[in-house]
Coordinates of C-alpha atoms (C1' of nucleotides) in Angstrom, one line a residue:
Chain A
M732 CA -1.8 32.4 37.4
S733 CA 1.4 30.5 37.2
N734 CA 2.2 26.9 37.8
S735 CA -1.0 26.1 39.6
K736 CA -3.5 23.4 39.1
V737 CA -6.8 24.6 37.5
R738 CA -9.5 25.3 40.1
V739 CA -12.9 26.7 39.2
R740 CA -16.0 27.3 41.2
F741 CA -19.7 27.5 40.7
A742 CA -21.0 30.0 43.2
P743 CA -24.8 30.1 43.4
S744 CA -26.8 31.8 46.1
P745 CA -29.4 29.5 47.8
T746 CA -32.4 31.7 47.1
G747 CA -34.6 29.3 45.2
G748 CA -34.7 27.0 42.3
L749 CA -31.7 26.4 40.0
H750 CA -32.1 28.2 36.7
L751 CA -31.0 27.0 33.2
G752 CA -28.4 29.7 33.1
G753 CA -27.0 28.6 36.4
V754 CA -26.8 25.0 35.3
R755 CA -25.0 26.1 32.1
T756 CA -22.5 28.2 34.2
A757 CA -21.9 25.1 36.4
L758 CA -21.6 22.9 33.3
F759 CA -18.9 25.2 31.6
N760 CA -17.0 25.2 34.9
Y761 CA -17.2 21.5 35.1
L762 CA -16.2 20.9 31.5
F763 CA -13.2 23.2 31.8
A764 CA -12.1 21.7 35.1
K765 CA -12.4 18.1 34.0
Q766 CA -10.6 18.8 30.7
Q767 CA -7.7 20.5 32.4
G768 CA -7.5 17.8 35.1
G769 CA -8.6 20.5 37.6
T770 CA -11.0 20.8 40.5
F771 CA -14.6 21.9 40.4
V772 CA -15.6 23.7 43.6
L773 CA -19.1 24.5 44.8
R774 CA -19.3 27.6 47.0
V775 CA -22.5 28.7 48.5
E776 CA -22.9 32.4 48.4
D777 CA -25.4 32.9 51.2
T778 CA -24.4 36.4 52.4
D779 CA -27.8 37.8 52.0
Q780 CA -29.6 36.6 55.0
T781 CA -32.8 38.2 54.0
R782 CA -33.0 36.0 50.9
F783 CA -31.9 32.7 52.4
V784 CA -34.3 29.9 51.5
E785 CA -34.3 26.7 53.4
G786 CA -33.6 23.6 51.3
A787 CA -32.2 25.5 48.4
E788 CA -28.7 24.4 48.9
Q789 CA -29.6 20.7 48.9
Y790 CA -31.8 21.3 45.9
I791 CA -28.8 22.8 44.0
L792 CA -26.7 19.8 44.9
D793 CA -29.4 17.4 43.7
C794 CA -29.7 19.3 40.4
L795 CA -26.0 19.1 39.8
A796 CA -26.0 15.4 40.7
W797 CA -28.9 14.8 38.3
C798 CA -26.9 16.4 35.6
G799 CA -23.9 14.4 36.4
I800 CA -21.7 17.4 37.3
T801 CA -21.1 16.9 40.9
P802 CA -18.5 19.2 42.5
D803 CA -15.3 17.9 43.8
E804 CA -15.3 20.2 46.8
G805 CA -18.2 21.9 48.5
P806 CA -20.3 22.0 51.6
H807 CA -21.4 18.5 50.9
T808 CA -18.0 16.9 50.9
G809 CA -15.9 19.5 52.6
G810 CA -12.3 19.9 51.4
Q811 CA -9.1 21.6 52.0
Y812 CA -10.6 25.1 51.7
A813 CA -13.6 24.6 53.9
P814 CA -16.0 26.0 54.9
Y815 CA -17.7 26.5 51.6
R816 CA -20.6 28.5 52.8
Q817 CA -19.9 32.1 53.0
S818 CA -22.1 32.6 56.0
E819 CA -19.7 30.3 57.8
R820 CA -16.8 32.4 56.7
K821 CA -18.2 35.6 58.0
A822 CA -15.3 36.4 60.3
I823 CA -12.8 36.2 57.5
Y824 CA -14.1 39.0 55.5
R825 CA -14.0 41.8 58.2
E826 CA -10.3 41.3 58.5
Y827 CA -9.7 42.1 54.8
A828 CA -12.2 45.0 54.8
E829 CA -10.4 46.5 57.8
K830 CA -7.1 46.0 56.1
L831 CA -8.4 47.9 53.1
V832 CA -9.5 50.8 55.4
A833 CA -6.1 50.8 57.0
H834 CA -4.4 51.1 53.7
G835 CA -6.7 53.9 52.6
H836 CA -8.5 51.9 49.9
A837 CA -11.8 51.7 51.8
Y838 CA -13.7 53.7 54.4
Y839 CA -16.5 53.6 56.9
A840 CA -19.8 55.0 55.9
F841 CA -22.6 55.8 58.3
D842 CA -25.3 56.9 56.0
T843 CA -28.6 55.3 56.6
P844 CA -30.6 53.7 53.7
E845 CA -33.1 56.6 54.1
E846 CA -30.4 59.2 53.7
L847 CA -29.1 57.5 50.6
D848 CA -32.6 57.3 49.1
A849 CA -33.0 61.0 49.7
K850 CA -29.7 61.7 48.1
R851 CA -30.6 59.6 45.1
K852 CA -33.8 61.6 44.6
E853 CA -32.1 64.9 45.0
V854 CA -29.2 64.2 42.7
P855 CA -29.9 62.8 39.2
N856 CA -27.7 59.9 38.4
F857 CA -26.3 59.8 41.9
Q858 CA -23.3 57.8 42.4
Y859 CA -21.6 57.2 45.8
G860 CA -18.1 58.1 44.6
H861 CA -15.4 60.7 44.7
F862 CA -17.7 63.4 43.4
H863 CA -20.2 63.1 46.3
R864 CA -18.2 61.3 49.0
S865 CA -17.6 64.5 50.9
E866 CA -21.3 65.3 51.1
L867 CA -22.0 62.1 52.9
R868 CA -21.3 60.8 56.4
N869 CA -18.2 58.7 56.2
S870 CA -14.6 58.5 57.4
I871 CA -13.5 60.6 54.6
S872 CA -15.9 63.5 55.2
L873 CA -15.8 63.3 59.0
T874 CA -12.9 64.0 61.3
T875 CA -11.0 61.1 62.9
G876 CA -12.6 62.1 66.3
Q877 CA -16.1 62.0 64.9
V878 CA -15.5 58.7 63.3
E879 CA -14.1 57.2 66.5
H880 CA -17.0 58.5 68.4
L881 CA -19.6 56.9 66.0
L882 CA -17.7 53.7 66.0
D883 CA -17.5 53.6 69.8
A884 CA -21.2 54.4 70.0
G885 CA -21.9 51.3 67.9
V886 CA -23.6 53.3 65.1
P887 CA -24.4 51.0 62.2
H888 CA -22.0 51.4 59.4
V889 CA -20.7 49.8 56.3
I890 CA -17.3 49.7 54.7
R891 CA -17.1 51.0 51.2
L892 CA -14.4 50.6 48.5
K893 CA -12.7 53.9 47.8
V894 CA -12.6 53.9 44.0
P895 CA -9.8 56.1 42.6
E896 CA -10.4 59.0 40.3
D897 CA -9.4 59.2 36.7
E898 CA -8.0 55.7 36.3
S899 CA -8.7 53.1 33.6
V900 CA -9.2 49.5 34.7
R901 CA -8.4 47.1 32.0
F902 CA -8.5 43.4 31.9
N903 CA -8.5 40.6 29.4
D904 CA -11.6 38.5 29.4
M905 CA -11.1 35.0 28.0
I906 CA -14.3 35.4 26.0
R907 CA -14.5 39.1 25.2
G908 CA -10.9 40.1 24.9
D909 CA -9.8 43.5 26.3
V910 CA -12.4 45.3 28.3
V911 CA -11.8 48.8 29.7
F912 CA -13.7 50.7 32.4
E913 CA -13.1 54.3 33.7
T914 CA -13.1 54.4 37.5
N915 CA -15.0 57.7 37.4
Q916 CA -18.0 55.6 36.3
V917 CA -17.6 53.1 39.1
D918 CA -19.2 53.8 42.4
D919 CA -17.9 53.1 45.9
K920 CA -19.4 49.7 46.3
V921 CA -20.3 48.5 49.8
L922 CA -17.9 45.8 50.8
L923 CA -19.0 44.9 54.3
K924 CA -22.7 45.4 55.2
A925 CA -24.0 46.8 58.5
D926 CA -24.8 43.3 59.6
G927 CA -21.2 42.3 59.3
M928 CA -21.7 40.2 56.2
P929 CA -19.7 40.9 53.1
T930 CA -21.3 41.8 49.9
Y931 CA -20.8 39.7 46.9
H932 CA -17.9 41.9 45.8
L933 CA -15.7 41.4 48.8
A934 CA -16.7 37.8 49.3
V935 CA -16.0 36.7 45.7
V936 CA -12.5 38.2 45.7
V937 CA -11.5 37.0 49.2
D938 CA -12.8 33.5 48.6
D939 CA -11.5 33.1 45.0
Y940 CA -8.1 34.1 46.5
L941 CA -8.3 31.8 49.5
M942 CA -9.7 28.9 47.5
K943 CA -7.0 29.4 44.9
I944 CA -9.4 29.8 42.0
T945 CA -7.6 30.0 38.7
H946 CA -10.4 30.6 36.2
A947 CA -13.7 32.5 37.1
F948 CA -16.7 31.8 34.9
R949 CA -19.8 33.8 35.5
G950 CA -22.7 35.3 33.6
E951 CA -22.3 38.5 31.5
E952 CA -24.5 40.4 34.0
W953 CA -21.3 40.5 36.2
L954 CA -19.2 42.3 33.6
P955 CA -20.0 45.9 34.9
S956 CA -18.8 44.9 38.4
A957 CA -15.6 43.4 37.2
P958 CA -13.6 46.7 37.7
V959 CA -14.6 46.6 41.4
H960 CA -13.2 43.1 41.7
I961 CA -10.1 43.9 39.9
L962 CA -9.4 46.9 42.1
L963 CA -9.9 44.7 45.1
W964 CA -7.5 42.1 43.8
K965 CA -5.0 44.9 43.4
Y966 CA -5.6 46.7 46.7
L967 CA -5.5 43.4 48.7
G968 CA -2.1 42.8 47.1
W969 CA -3.1 39.7 45.3
A970 CA -3.0 40.9 41.7
A971 CA -0.6 38.2 40.6
D972 CA -3.0 35.5 41.7
M973 CA -6.1 36.9 40.1
P974 CA -8.1 34.3 38.2
Q975 CA -8.7 34.7 34.5
W976 CA -12.2 35.9 33.9
A977 CA -14.7 34.5 31.5
H978 CA -18.0 36.3 31.2
L979 CA -20.5 33.9 29.6
P980 CA -23.2 35.2 27.2
L981 CA -26.7 35.3 28.7
I982 CA -29.5 33.0 27.9
L983 CA -32.4 35.1 26.7
K984 CA -36.1 34.7 26.6
P985 CA -37.4 33.1 23.3
D986 CA -38.7 36.5 22.2
G987 CA -35.3 38.0 22.8
H988 CA -36.5 40.6 25.3
G989 CA -34.3 40.2 28.3
K990 CA -32.6 37.3 30.1
L991 CA -34.6 34.2 30.8
S992 CA -36.2 34.3 34.2
K993 CA -38.2 32.1 36.4
R994 CA -41.5 33.7 35.4
D995 CA -40.9 33.0 31.8
G996 CA -41.6 29.3 32.3
A997 CA -45.3 29.9 32.8
K998 CA -45.4 32.6 30.2
F999 CA -43.8 30.5 27.4
G1000 CA -44.9 27.1 28.5
F1001 CA -41.6 25.4 29.3
P1002 CA -39.5 24.8 32.4
V1003 CA -36.8 27.2 33.4
Y1004 CA -35.5 25.2 36.4
A1005 CA -33.5 22.0 36.2
M1006 CA -35.9 20.2 38.6
D1007 CA -39.2 21.0 40.2
W1008 CA -38.9 23.6 42.9
K1009 CA -41.4 23.9 45.6
D1010 CA -41.6 27.2 47.4
Q1011 CA -42.1 26.3 51.1
V1012 CA -43.8 29.6 51.9
T1013 CA -46.3 29.9 49.0
G1014 CA -46.5 26.2 48.4
E1015 CA -46.1 27.0 44.7
T1016 CA -44.2 24.5 42.5
T1017 CA -42.1 25.8 39.6
P1018 CA -41.7 23.0 37.1
G1019 CA -38.3 21.5 36.2
F1020 CA -36.9 19.8 33.1
R1021 CA -36.5 16.6 35.0
E1022 CA -40.1 16.2 35.9
M1023 CA -41.3 17.3 32.5
G1024 CA -39.5 14.2 31.1
F1025 CA -36.1 15.3 30.1
L1026 CA -33.1 13.1 30.2
P1027 CA -30.1 14.7 31.9
E1028 CA -28.0 13.7 28.9
A1029 CA -30.3 15.8 26.7
F1030 CA -30.5 18.7 29.1
I1031 CA -26.7 18.9 29.4
N1032 CA -26.3 18.4 25.7
F1033 CA -28.5 21.4 24.6
L1034 CA -27.2 23.6 27.4
G1035 CA -23.7 22.9 26.2
M1036 CA -24.6 23.9 22.7
L1037 CA -26.1 27.2 23.9
G1038 CA -23.3 29.6 23.6
W1039 CA -20.7 27.1 22.6
N1040 CA -20.1 25.0 19.5
P1041 CA -17.6 22.4 18.5
G1042 CA -16.9 23.9 15.1
T1043 CA -18.1 20.7 13.4
D1044 CA -21.5 19.4 12.4
Q1045 CA -21.8 17.2 15.4
E1046 CA -24.8 18.1 17.5
I1047 CA -25.1 15.1 19.9
F1048 CA -22.6 15.0 22.7
S1049 CA -22.3 13.0 25.8
L1050 CA -20.9 14.7 28.9
T1051 CA -17.7 12.9 28.3
E1052 CA -17.4 14.1 24.7
L1053 CA -18.2 17.6 25.9
V1054 CA -15.3 17.4 28.3
E1055 CA -13.1 16.3 25.5
K1056 CA -14.1 18.9 22.9
F1057 CA -14.9 21.9 25.1
S1058 CA -12.8 25.0 24.4
I1059 CA -13.2 28.5 25.8
E1060 CA -12.2 29.9 22.3
R1061 CA -15.4 28.5 20.9
I1062 CA -17.7 30.2 23.4
N1063 CA -19.8 32.9 21.7
K1064 CA -20.0 36.5 22.8
S1065 CA -23.6 37.1 22.1
G1066 CA -26.6 36.1 24.1
A1067 CA -28.7 33.1 22.9
K1068 CA -32.4 32.9 22.9
F1069 CA -33.7 29.8 24.5
D1070 CA -35.4 27.4 22.0
F1071 CA -37.6 24.9 23.6
E1072 CA -38.4 23.0 20.4
K1073 CA -34.7 22.3 19.9
A1074 CA -34.4 21.2 23.5
K1075 CA -37.1 18.7 22.9
W1076 CA -35.4 17.5 19.7
Y1077 CA -32.3 16.8 21.8
N1078 CA -34.4 14.8 24.2
A1079 CA -35.9 12.7 21.4
E1080 CA -32.5 12.1 20.0
W1081 CA -31.2 10.9 23.3
I1082 CA -34.2 8.6 23.8
K1083 CA -33.5 7.0 20.5
K1084 CA -29.8 6.8 21.2
L1085 CA -30.0 5.2 24.7
S1086 CA -30.6 1.5 25.1
A1087 CA -33.9 0.2 26.5
E1088 CA -31.9 -1.1 29.4
S1089 CA -30.6 2.3 30.3
L1090 CA -34.1 3.9 29.9
K1091 CA -35.8 1.2 31.9
L1092 CA -35.8 2.7 35.4
K1093 CA -36.9 6.1 34.2
V1094 CA -39.7 4.7 32.0
K1095 CA -40.8 2.4 34.8
A1096 CA -41.0 5.4 37.1
V1097 CA -43.2 7.3 34.6
L1098 CA -45.6 4.4 34.3
E1099 CA -45.7 3.6 38.0
D1100 CA -46.3 7.3 38.7
K1101 CA -49.4 7.0 36.6
G1102 CA -50.5 3.9 38.5
V1103 CA -49.4 1.3 36.0
A1104 CA -48.0 -1.8 37.6
I1105 CA -45.0 -3.3 35.9
A1106 CA -44.6 -7.0 36.8
D1107 CA -42.5 -8.1 34.0
D1108 CA -39.2 -6.2 33.4
E1109 CA -38.4 -8.3 30.3
L1110 CA -41.7 -7.2 28.7
L1111 CA -41.0 -3.6 29.7
L1112 CA -37.6 -3.8 27.9
K1113 CA -39.2 -5.1 24.7
V1114 CA -41.9 -2.4 25.0
I1115 CA -39.4 0.4 25.4
E1116 CA -37.5 -0.9 22.4
T1117 CA -40.6 -0.9 20.2
V1118 CA -41.9 2.5 21.2
K1119 CA -38.9 4.7 22.0
D1120 CA -38.6 6.1 18.5
R1121 CA -41.9 7.8 18.9
C1122 CA -41.3 9.5 22.3
T1123 CA -40.0 13.0 22.6
L1124 CA -40.3 13.3 26.4
L1125 CA -40.0 10.5 28.9
T1126 CA -43.6 11.2 29.9
D1127 CA -44.6 10.2 26.4
F1128 CA -43.9 6.6 27.3
Y1129 CA -47.1 6.6 29.2
Q1130 CA -49.4 7.0 26.3
Q1131 CA -47.1 5.0 24.0
S1132 CA -47.0 2.0 26.3
V1133 CA -49.8 1.8 28.8
Y1134 CA -51.8 -0.5 26.5
F1135 CA -49.1 -3.1 26.8
F1136 CA -49.8 -3.4 30.5
E1137 CA -53.5 -2.6 30.7
T1138 CA -56.5 -3.4 28.4
P1139 CA -57.8 -0.2 26.9
K1140 CA -60.7 1.2 28.9
E1141 CA -61.9 3.4 26.0
Y1142 CA -61.9 3.2 22.3
D1143 CA -61.7 5.8 19.6
L1144 CA -65.2 4.7 18.4
N1145 CA -65.6 7.5 15.9
A1146 CA -62.9 5.9 13.9
V1147 CA -64.6 2.5 13.7
K1148 CA -68.3 2.6 14.4
P1149 CA -69.5 4.6 11.3
K1150 CA -67.9 2.0 9.0
W1151 CA -68.6 -1.1 11.1
T1152 CA -70.5 -4.0 9.5
D1153 CA -71.6 -7.4 10.6
T1154 CA -69.1 -9.0 8.2
K1155 CA -66.3 -7.2 10.1
T1156 CA -67.7 -8.8 13.3
D1157 CA -67.5 -12.2 11.5
F1158 CA -64.0 -11.4 10.3
F1159 CA -62.7 -10.9 13.8
G1160 CA -64.6 -13.8 15.1
T1161 CA -62.7 -16.0 12.6
L1162 CA -59.5 -14.3 13.4
I1163 CA -59.9 -15.3 17.0
T1164 CA -60.3 -18.9 16.0
R1165 CA -57.3 -18.8 13.7
Y1166 CA -55.1 -17.1 16.3
A1167 CA -56.2 -19.5 19.0
E1168 CA -54.9 -22.4 16.9
L1169 CA -51.5 -20.8 16.1
P1170 CA -48.6 -22.8 17.5
N1171 CA -46.0 -20.0 17.2
W1172 CA -46.9 -16.6 18.4
E1173 CA -44.6 -14.4 16.3
A1174 CA -45.1 -11.1 14.5
T1175 CA -44.5 -12.1 10.9
Q1176 CA -46.6 -15.2 11.1
L1177 CA -49.4 -13.3 12.8
E1178 CA -49.3 -10.8 9.9
I1179 CA -49.3 -13.5 7.3
D1180 CA -52.3 -15.2 8.8
F1181 CA -54.1 -11.9 9.1
K1182 CA -53.5 -11.0 5.5
Y1183 CA -54.5 -14.4 4.4
L1184 CA -57.8 -14.1 6.2
C1185 CA -58.3 -10.8 4.4
E1186 CA -57.9 -12.4 1.1
E1187 CA -60.3 -15.2 2.0
T1188 CA -63.0 -12.9 3.2
G1189 CA -62.4 -10.3 0.5
F1190 CA -61.5 -7.4 2.9
K1191 CA -59.1 -4.8 1.9
I1192 CA -56.4 -4.9 4.6
G1193 CA -56.9 -1.2 5.4
D1194 CA -60.6 -1.9 6.3
V1195 CA -59.7 -4.1 9.1
M1196 CA -56.3 -3.1 10.1
L1197 CA -57.3 0.2 11.8
P1198 CA -60.1 -1.4 13.7
F1199 CA -57.7 -4.1 14.9
R1200 CA -55.3 -1.5 16.1
I1201 CA -58.0 0.3 18.0
M1202 CA -59.1 -3.0 19.6
L1203 CA -55.6 -3.4 20.9
V1204 CA -54.5 0.1 21.9
G1205 CA -57.7 2.1 22.0
G1206 CA -56.7 4.7 19.4
K1207 CA -55.0 5.5 16.2
F1208 CA -51.4 5.4 17.5
G1209 CA -48.6 3.0 18.4
P1210 CA -46.1 0.8 16.6
H1211 CA -46.8 -1.8 14.0
V1212 CA -49.9 -3.7 14.9
F1213 CA -48.3 -7.2 14.7
D1214 CA -45.4 -6.1 17.0
I1215 CA -48.1 -5.2 19.5
V1216 CA -49.9 -8.4 19.0
A1217 CA -46.7 -10.4 19.4
L1218 CA -45.9 -8.7 22.7
L1219 CA -49.4 -8.9 24.0
G1220 CA -49.6 -12.7 23.7
K1221 CA -52.3 -15.0 22.5
E1222 CA -54.6 -14.9 25.5
E1223 CA -54.6 -11.1 26.0
T1224 CA -55.0 -10.5 22.2
I1225 CA -58.1 -12.7 22.1
I1226 CA -59.5 -11.1 25.2
R1227 CA -59.1 -7.6 23.7
I1228 CA -60.7 -8.6 20.4
E1229 CA -63.7 -10.0 22.2
K1230 CA -64.0 -7.1 24.5
A1231 CA -63.7 -4.5 21.7
L1232 CA -66.2 -6.4 19.6
V1233 CA -68.8 -5.8 22.3
A1234 CA -68.0 -2.0 22.4
F1235 CA -68.0 -1.7 18.6
T1236 CA -71.3 -3.4 18.1
A1237 CA -73.1 -1.9 21.1
Chain B
rG1237 C1' -30.0 59.0 31.4
rG1238 C1' -24.8 57.0 32.1
rC1239 C1' -21.4 53.0 31.4
rC1240 C1' -20.3 48.1 29.4
rC1241 C1' -21.3 44.0 26.0
rG1242 C1' -23.3 42.4 21.5
rU1243 C1' -25.6 42.1 16.0
rU1244 C1' -24.9 35.8 9.8
rC1245 C1' -31.7 32.2 7.7
rG1246 C1' -37.8 32.6 12.5
rU1247 C1' -34.1 30.0 16.3
rC1248 C1' -29.0 27.8 17.7
rU1249 C1' -24.8 28.5 14.8
rA1250 C1' -20.2 27.6 11.0
rG1251 C1' -17.4 30.6 8.0
rG1252 C1' -14.3 34.8 7.1
rG1253 C1' -11.2 39.9 2.2
rG1254 C1' -12.8 36.8 -3.9
rU1255 C1' -17.7 30.9 -1.1
rU1256 C1' -23.5 28.5 -5.1
rA1257 C1' -22.5 32.0 2.7
rG1258 C1' -22.4 25.6 5.3
rG1259 C1' -25.1 22.6 9.2
rA1260 C1' -29.0 21.8 12.9
rC1261 C1' -34.1 22.9 15.0
rG1262 C1' -38.5 24.5 13.2
rU1263 C1' -41.3 25.0 8.5
rU1264 C1' -43.0 23.5 3.3
rA1265 C1' -43.4 19.5 -0.4
rG1266 C1' -42.6 14.5 -1.6
rA1267 C1' -41.2 9.1 -0.7
rU1268 C1' -41.5 5.0 2.9
rU1269 C1' -44.5 3.3 6.9
rU1270 C1' -52.0 0.3 5.1
rU1271 C1' -52.3 4.7 12.5
rC1272 C1' -48.9 8.0 14.4
rA1273 C1' -43.9 8.7 14.9
rU1274 C1' -39.2 7.3 12.9
rU1275 C1' -36.3 7.4 8.4
rC1276 C1' -35.1 9.4 3.5
rU1277 C1' -35.2 13.2 -0.5
rA1278 C1' -36.1 18.1 -2.0
rG1279 C1' -37.5 23.4 -1.1
rA1280 C1' -38.1 28.3 1.1
rA1281 C1' -35.2 31.0 4.5
rA1282 C1' -29.6 35.2 6.8
rC1283 C1' -24.5 38.6 6.6
rA1284 C1' -28.9 45.6 10.5
rG1285 C1' -27.8 50.4 7.8
rG1286 C1' -24.3 54.2 6.2
rG1287 C1' -19.4 55.6 5.5
rG1288 C1' -14.4 54.3 4.8
rU1289 C1' -9.7 50.8 3.7
rU1290 C1' -9.2 47.7 -0.7
rC1291 C1' -8.8 45.8 -7.3
rG1292 C1' -12.6 43.4 -4.2
rA1293 C1' -16.1 43.6 1.7
rU1294 C1' -20.6 39.6 5.0
rU1295 C1' -15.5 39.4 6.8
rC1296 C1' -11.0 45.0 8.8
rC1297 C1' -12.0 50.3 10.8
rC1298 C1' -15.5 54.3 12.2
rC1299 C1' -20.4 56.0 12.9
rU1300 C1' -25.6 55.1 13.3
rA1301 C1' -29.5 52.0 14.5
rC1302 C1' -31.2 48.0 17.2
rG1303 C1' -30.8 44.4 21.1
rG1304 C1' -29.0 43.0 25.9
rG1305 C1' -26.6 43.8 30.7
rC1306 C1' -25.5 46.8 34.9
rU1307 C1' -26.5 51.2 37.5
rA1308 C1' -28.9 48.1 46.0
rC1309 C1' -26.1 47.6 52.8
rC1310 C1' -29.2 41.3 46.0
rA1311 C1' -26.4 37.9 44.1

RNA sequence: GGCCCGUUCGUCUAGGGGUUAGGACGUUAGAUUUUCAUUCUAGAAACAGGGGUUCGAUUCCCCUACGGGCUACCA
């Protein structure tokens, strides 16, 4: 492409939830576009009417928005090249398909699916191409009269690309370099289906041309059909405008056997979709990263590092930094196995990195979702600050911080009861008195007083520290005891000690 | 089966004709933290195999093996 502004597109088909790999393709499109000052287009490839799923398009948009990679043009905003849904562009494709027929680069085929099935069974490695064309019912094997008759009679038919014999189709992939295919290995792909809709092959070429796409990123699974597309660009007379191709490495299952699929989520115990996806028909929900407690920053960060690297030791990247540093040259060729442990590590890093303020709304949602009422946002902020280093997922904030808002309902009695003594009861009784008289409620002072009391009463700190923690939070977890006490306040602390004393001595 | 793509620690990867083959996740050990986590230190851990080319290959070439993708009127 010469002298044109960069335009890329993410072209999902609205058939269900948005897969990890899809988000990464969208991300790489976005990064490249933004870096080049270009335009990121969303094009909905809904040419398969049998697989259309209600709500999937909006869901895809929501996922992209959650990730922060909203398209510049698309069905949601419209744009100069609208419509952006292929189903709404149906009429456009027939014109080009007919043009190809007129120029001898495509032909009508009247074979029924049953006939083709039979042929496939009969001929091993059957390929609808120059070798078998003449044995089938199409405008090459039939006379002009026969074809006209069938057409006039409205017999269902498709239009197929007439792939030439003995040619090499060569192109330069931005990631893989030179790739060559022999046309004898390429079959006469259907371009226009019997229902009048184009197949992916025709639609992608026509729309990339019409929408002035300059760089086409897609998964490696498309590599084998690249020669079909290149032939089409040539036959349509647009070769000079063909986008540069970039076939992205696949994201593989953790065991390396095959590309990651929707079903793997349940099998390996991690999400595959960006956000929860509910199947309207079966009512089944496929879990998403967002609901599992991932931050979009972390999700984008680890997806960006899957198949790409900056060439430095930096691991943590914001979207902005990714835009800055991204380069096609540093995209890998080989597929990457998905590592959920590393994904979680990215999330923990981002939780640590982000301020309590920017985490606030999300943490609040996690707590409220569990029925915890948050009345005091200032307190919430302080709580987040003291517990965030020990959270890997956003959902961990529940266990790590409920006790700041609710008195524990249960205690880890096994950890205290066996070693409980009356002198310990006395110790905490005295502690209540001391704390009640304290003028300043502040962590260091609380700790000093506690330790002083230990000395007075002859307790080893360890003997009473753990019980104290359990009184306050219910179990053996949480930040430093006196940070908790400080945040809880005098009244609540005393209530908790009294309440726990009852449970411990019961 | 055919065609295409790929192959550096368990995983993500850096590197690239002469390196102690580097980093990160995970893992192991230790320190700190009188809970847990964080943090810190140290350790184990890789160039698929065979032929070339070369003074010298993990790096370049070929073959093999292995892995993956595609092979629909699905995208």
